[in-house]
Amino acid sequence: MKSMPASLFKARCLAIMDDVARTGEPVAISKRGREVVNIVRPEPASRAKFPQHALRARGRTRGDIVSPVLPTEDWDVLARRG
């Protein structure tokens, strides 16, 4: 892994990013001799636009999804009104 001070990175930022993208070799950026940032090439993006797309067509509907789970006679809130 290459290492360089922040001042050099600031002066050559775009060229360094191009090098990392081309070679895949990460670059460590240091500030006052202490490493603070690593510049790395990102992992290839998955085909799915959103993570939820991986779950598409995996669910099943069982039973009635519209009606209440309990009958209205069992609702405490309705008993308090009247």
mmCIF file with all atom_site columns, C-alpha atoms in Angstrom:
data_model
loop_
_atom_site.group_PDB
_atom_site.id
_atom_site.type_symbol
_atom_site.label_atom_id
_atom_site.label_alt_id
_atom_site.label_comp_id
_atom_site.label_asym_id
_atom_site.label_entity_id
_atom_site.label_seq_id
_atom_site.pdbx_PDB_ins_code
_atom_site.Cartn_x
_atom_site.Cartn_y
_atom_site.Cartn_z
_atom_site.occupancy
_atom_site.B_iso_or_equiv
_atom_site.pdbx_formal_charge
_atom_site.auth_seq_id
_atom_site.auth_comp_id
_atom_site.auth_asym_id
_atom_site.auth_atom_id
_atom_site.pdbx_PDB_model_num
ATOM 1  C CA . MET A 1 1  ? 0.000   0.000   0.000   1.00 0.00 ? 1  MET A CA 1
ATOM 2  C CA . LYS A 1 2  ? 1.311   3.425   -0.899  1.00 0.00 ? 2  LYS A CA 1
ATOM 3  C CA . SER A 1 3  ? 1.391   6.111   1.754   1.00 0.00 ? 3  SER A CA 1
ATOM 4  C CA . MET A 1 4  ? 1.541   9.891   1.403   1.00 0.00 ? 4  MET A CA 1
ATOM 5  C CA . PRO A 1 5  ? 0.961   13.047  3.414   1.00 0.00 ? 5  PRO A CA 1
ATOM 6  C CA . ALA A 1 6  ? -2.329  14.909  3.112   1.00 0.00 ? 6  ALA A CA 1
ATOM 7  C CA . SER A 1 7  ? -0.637  17.918  1.494   1.00 0.00 ? 7  SER A CA 1
ATOM 8  C CA . LEU A 1 8  ? 0.595   15.792  -1.433  1.00 0.00 ? 8  LEU A CA 1
ATOM 9  C CA . PHE A 1 9  ? -2.805  14.122  -1.759  1.00 0.00 ? 9  PHE A CA 1
ATOM 10 C CA . LYS A 1 10 ? -4.475  17.531  -1.812  1.00 0.00 ? 10 LYS A CA 1
ATOM 11 C CA . ALA A 1 11 ? -2.223  18.689  -4.643  1.00 0.00 ? 11 ALA A CA 1
ATOM 12 C CA . ARG A 1 12 ? -2.671  15.516  -6.729  1.00 0.00 ? 12 ARG A CA 1
ATOM 13 C CA . CYS A 1 13 ? -6.089  14.242  -5.639  1.00 0.00 ? 13 CYS A CA 1
ATOM 14 C CA . LEU A 1 14 ? -7.658  13.491  -9.041  1.00 0.00 ? 14 LEU A CA 1
ATOM 15 C CA . ALA A 1 15 ? -4.543  11.799  -10.423 1.00 0.00 ? 15 ALA A CA 1
ATOM 16 C CA . ILE A 1 16 ? -4.243  9.611   -7.307  1.00 0.00 ? 16 ILE A CA 1
ATOM 17 C CA . MET A 1 17 ? -7.898  8.598   -7.537  1.00 0.00 ? 17 MET A CA 1
ATOM 18 C CA . ASP A 1 18 ? -7.371  7.658   -11.196 1.00 0.00 ? 18 ASP A CA 1
ATOM 19 C CA . ASP A 1 19 ? -4.336  5.537   -10.234 1.00 0.00 ? 19 ASP A CA 1
ATOM 20 C CA . VAL A 1 20 ? -6.292  3.700   -7.536  1.00 0.00 ? 20 VAL A CA 1
ATOM 21 C CA . ALA A 1 21 ? -9.155  3.067   -9.959  1.00 0.00 ? 21 ALA A CA 1
ATOM 22 C CA . ARG A 1 22 ? -6.770  1.771   -12.630 1.00 0.00 ? 22 ARG A CA 1
ATOM 23 C CA . THR A 1 23 ? -4.384  -0.346  -10.513 1.00 0.00 ? 23 THR A CA 1
ATOM 24 C CA . GLY A 1 24 ? -6.541  -1.243  -7.517  1.00 0.00 ? 24 GLY A CA 1
ATOM 25 C CA . GLU A 1 25 ? -3.646  -0.482  -5.151  1.00 0.00 ? 25 GLU A CA 1
ATOM 26 C CA . PRO A 1 26 ? -4.889  1.367   -2.050  1.00 0.00 ? 26 PRO A CA 1
ATOM 27 C CA . VAL A 1 27 ? -3.274  4.587   -0.860  1.00 0.00 ? 27 VAL A CA 1
ATOM 28 C CA . ALA A 1 28 ? -2.965  5.600   2.809   1.00 0.00 ? 28 ALA A CA 1
ATOM 29 C CA . ILE A 1 29 ? -3.225  9.323   3.529   1.00 0.00 ? 29 ILE A CA 1
ATOM 30 C CA . SER A 1 30 ? -1.510  10.595  6.672   1.00 0.00 ? 30 SER A CA 1
ATOM 31 C CA . LYS A 1 31 ? -1.864  13.789  8.626   1.00 0.00 ? 31 LYS A CA 1
ATOM 32 C CA . ARG A 1 32 ? 1.007   14.786  10.913  1.00 0.00 ? 32 ARG A CA 1
ATOM 33 C CA . GLY A 1 33 ? 2.494   11.325  10.489  1.00 0.00 ? 33 GLY A CA 1
ATOM 34 C CA . ARG A 1 34 ? -0.676  9.487   11.541  1.00 0.00 ? 34 ARG A CA 1
ATOM 35 C CA . GLU A 1 35 ? -2.712  7.539   8.981   1.00 0.00 ? 35 GLU A CA 1
ATOM 36 C CA . VAL A 1 36 ? -6.241  8.957   8.779   1.00 0.00 ? 36 VAL A CA 1
ATOM 37 C CA . VAL A 1 37 ? -7.722  7.746   5.466   1.00 0.00 ? 37 VAL A CA 1
ATOM 38 C CA . ASN A 1 38 ? -7.335  4.855   3.045   1.00 0.00 ? 38 ASN A CA 1
ATOM 39 C CA . ILE A 1 39 ? -8.283  5.396   -0.573  1.00 0.00 ? 39 ILE A CA 1
ATOM 40 C CA . VAL A 1 40 ? -9.471  2.083   -2.075  1.00 0.00 ? 40 VAL A CA 1
ATOM 41 C CA . ARG A 1 41 ? -11.267 0.989   -5.209  1.00 0.00 ? 41 ARG A CA 1
ATOM 42 C CA . PRO A 1 42 ? -14.935 0.205   -4.447  1.00 0.00 ? 42 PRO A CA 1
ATOM 43 C CA . GLU A 1 43 ? -16.317 -3.314  -4.667  1.00 0.00 ? 43 GLU A CA 1
ATOM 44 C CA . PRO A 1 44 ? -18.254 -4.021  -7.860  1.00 0.00 ? 44 PRO A CA 1
ATOM 45 C CA . ALA A 1 45 ? -21.871 -2.948  -7.515  1.00 0.00 ? 45 ALA A CA 1
ATOM 46 C CA . SER A 1 46 ? -24.472 -5.675  -7.433  1.00 0.00 ? 46 SER A CA 1
ATOM 47 C CA . ARG A 1 47 ? -27.116 -5.841  -10.127 1.00 0.00 ? 47 ARG A CA 1
ATOM 48 C CA . ALA A 1 48 ? -29.907 -5.007  -7.707  1.00 0.00 ? 48 ALA A CA 1
ATOM 49 C CA . LYS A 1 49 ? -30.705 -1.322  -7.509  1.00 0.00 ? 49 LYS A CA 1
ATOM 50 C CA . PHE A 1 50 ? -31.970 -1.704  -3.933  1.00 0.00 ? 50 PHE A CA 1
ATOM 51 C CA . PRO A 1 51 ? -31.218 -4.465  -1.389  1.00 0.00 ? 51 PRO A CA 1
ATOM 52 C CA . GLN A 1 52 ? -34.933 -5.285  -1.216  1.00 0.00 ? 52 GLN A CA 1
ATOM 53 C CA . HIS A 1 53 ? -34.840 -6.368  -4.856  1.00 0.00 ? 53 HIS A CA 1
ATOM 54 C CA . ALA A 1 54 ? -32.963 -9.508  -3.798  1.00 0.00 ? 54 ALA A CA 1
ATOM 55 C CA . LEU A 1 55 ? -36.140 -10.570 -1.952  1.00 0.00 ? 55 LEU A CA 1
ATOM 56 C CA . ARG A 1 56 ? -38.423 -10.144 -4.960  1.00 0.00 ? 56 ARG A CA 1
ATOM 57 C CA . ALA A 1 57 ? -40.746 -13.108 -5.633  1.00 0.00 ? 57 ALA A CA 1
ATOM 58 C CA . ARG A 1 58 ? -39.717 -14.884 -2.407  1.00 0.00 ? 58 ARG A CA 1
ATOM 59 C CA . GLY A 1 59 ? -42.749 -14.083 -0.244  1.00 0.00 ? 59 GLY A CA 1
ATOM 60 C CA . ARG A 1 60 ? -46.084 -15.883 -0.096  1.00 0.00 ? 60 ARG A CA 1
ATOM 61 C CA . THR A 1 61 ? -49.489 -14.595 0.945   1.00 0.00 ? 61 THR A CA 1
ATOM 62 C CA . ARG A 1 62 ? -51.371 -16.944 3.220   1.00 0.00 ? 62 ARG A CA 1
ATOM 63 C CA . GLY A 1 63 ? -54.966 -16.250 4.036   1.00 0.00 ? 63 GLY A CA 1
ATOM 64 C CA . ASP A 1 64 ? -56.810 -12.941 4.147   1.00 0.00 ? 64 ASP A CA 1
ATOM 65 C CA . ILE A 1 65 ? -54.467 -9.941  4.433   1.00 0.00 ? 65 ILE A CA 1
ATOM 66 C CA . VAL A 1 66 ? -57.242 -7.312  4.558   1.00 0.00 ? 66 VAL A CA 1
ATOM 67 C CA . SER A 1 67 ? -59.586 -8.389  7.366   1.00 0.00 ? 67 SER A CA 1
ATOM 68 C CA . PRO A 1 68 ? -58.671 -7.849  11.036  1.00 0.00 ? 68 PRO A CA 1
ATOM 69 C CA . VAL A 1 69 ? -56.860 -10.671 12.795  1.00 0.00 ? 69 VAL A CA 1
ATOM 70 C CA . LEU A 1 70 ? -59.351 -10.653 15.688  1.00 0.00 ? 70 LEU A CA 1
ATOM 71 C CA . PRO A 1 71 ? -63.106 -10.268 15.308  1.00 0.00 ? 71 PRO A CA 1
ATOM 72 C CA . THR A 1 72 ? -64.425 -6.805  16.244  1.00 0.00 ? 72 THR A CA 1
ATOM 73 C CA . GLU A 1 73 ? -66.232 -8.267  19.300  1.00 0.00 ? 73 GLU A CA 1
ATOM 74 C CA . ASP A 1 74 ? -62.824 -8.912  20.888  1.00 0.00 ? 74 ASP A CA 1
ATOM 75 C CA . TRP A 1 75 ? -61.559 -5.333  20.523  1.00 0.00 ? 75 TRP A CA 1
ATOM 76 C CA . ASP A 1 76 ? -61.263 -3.672  23.945  1.00 0.00 ? 76 ASP A CA 1
ATOM 77 C CA . VAL A 1 77 ? -61.282 -0.172  22.494  1.00 0.00 ? 77 VAL A CA 1
ATOM 78 C CA . LEU A 1 78 ? -64.794 -0.661  21.065  1.00 0.00 ? 78 LEU A CA 1
ATOM 79 C CA . ALA A 1 79 ? -66.111 -1.981  24.399  1.00 0.00 ? 79 ALA A CA 1
ATOM 80 C CA . ARG A 1 80 ? -64.933 1.196   26.197  1.00 0.00 ? 80 ARG A CA 1
ATOM 81 C CA . ARG A 1 81 ? -66.871 3.492   23.871  1.00 0.00 ? 81 ARG A CA 1
ATOM 82 C CA . GLY A 1 82 ? -70.293 2.138   24.536  1.00 0.00 ? 82 GLY A CA 1
#
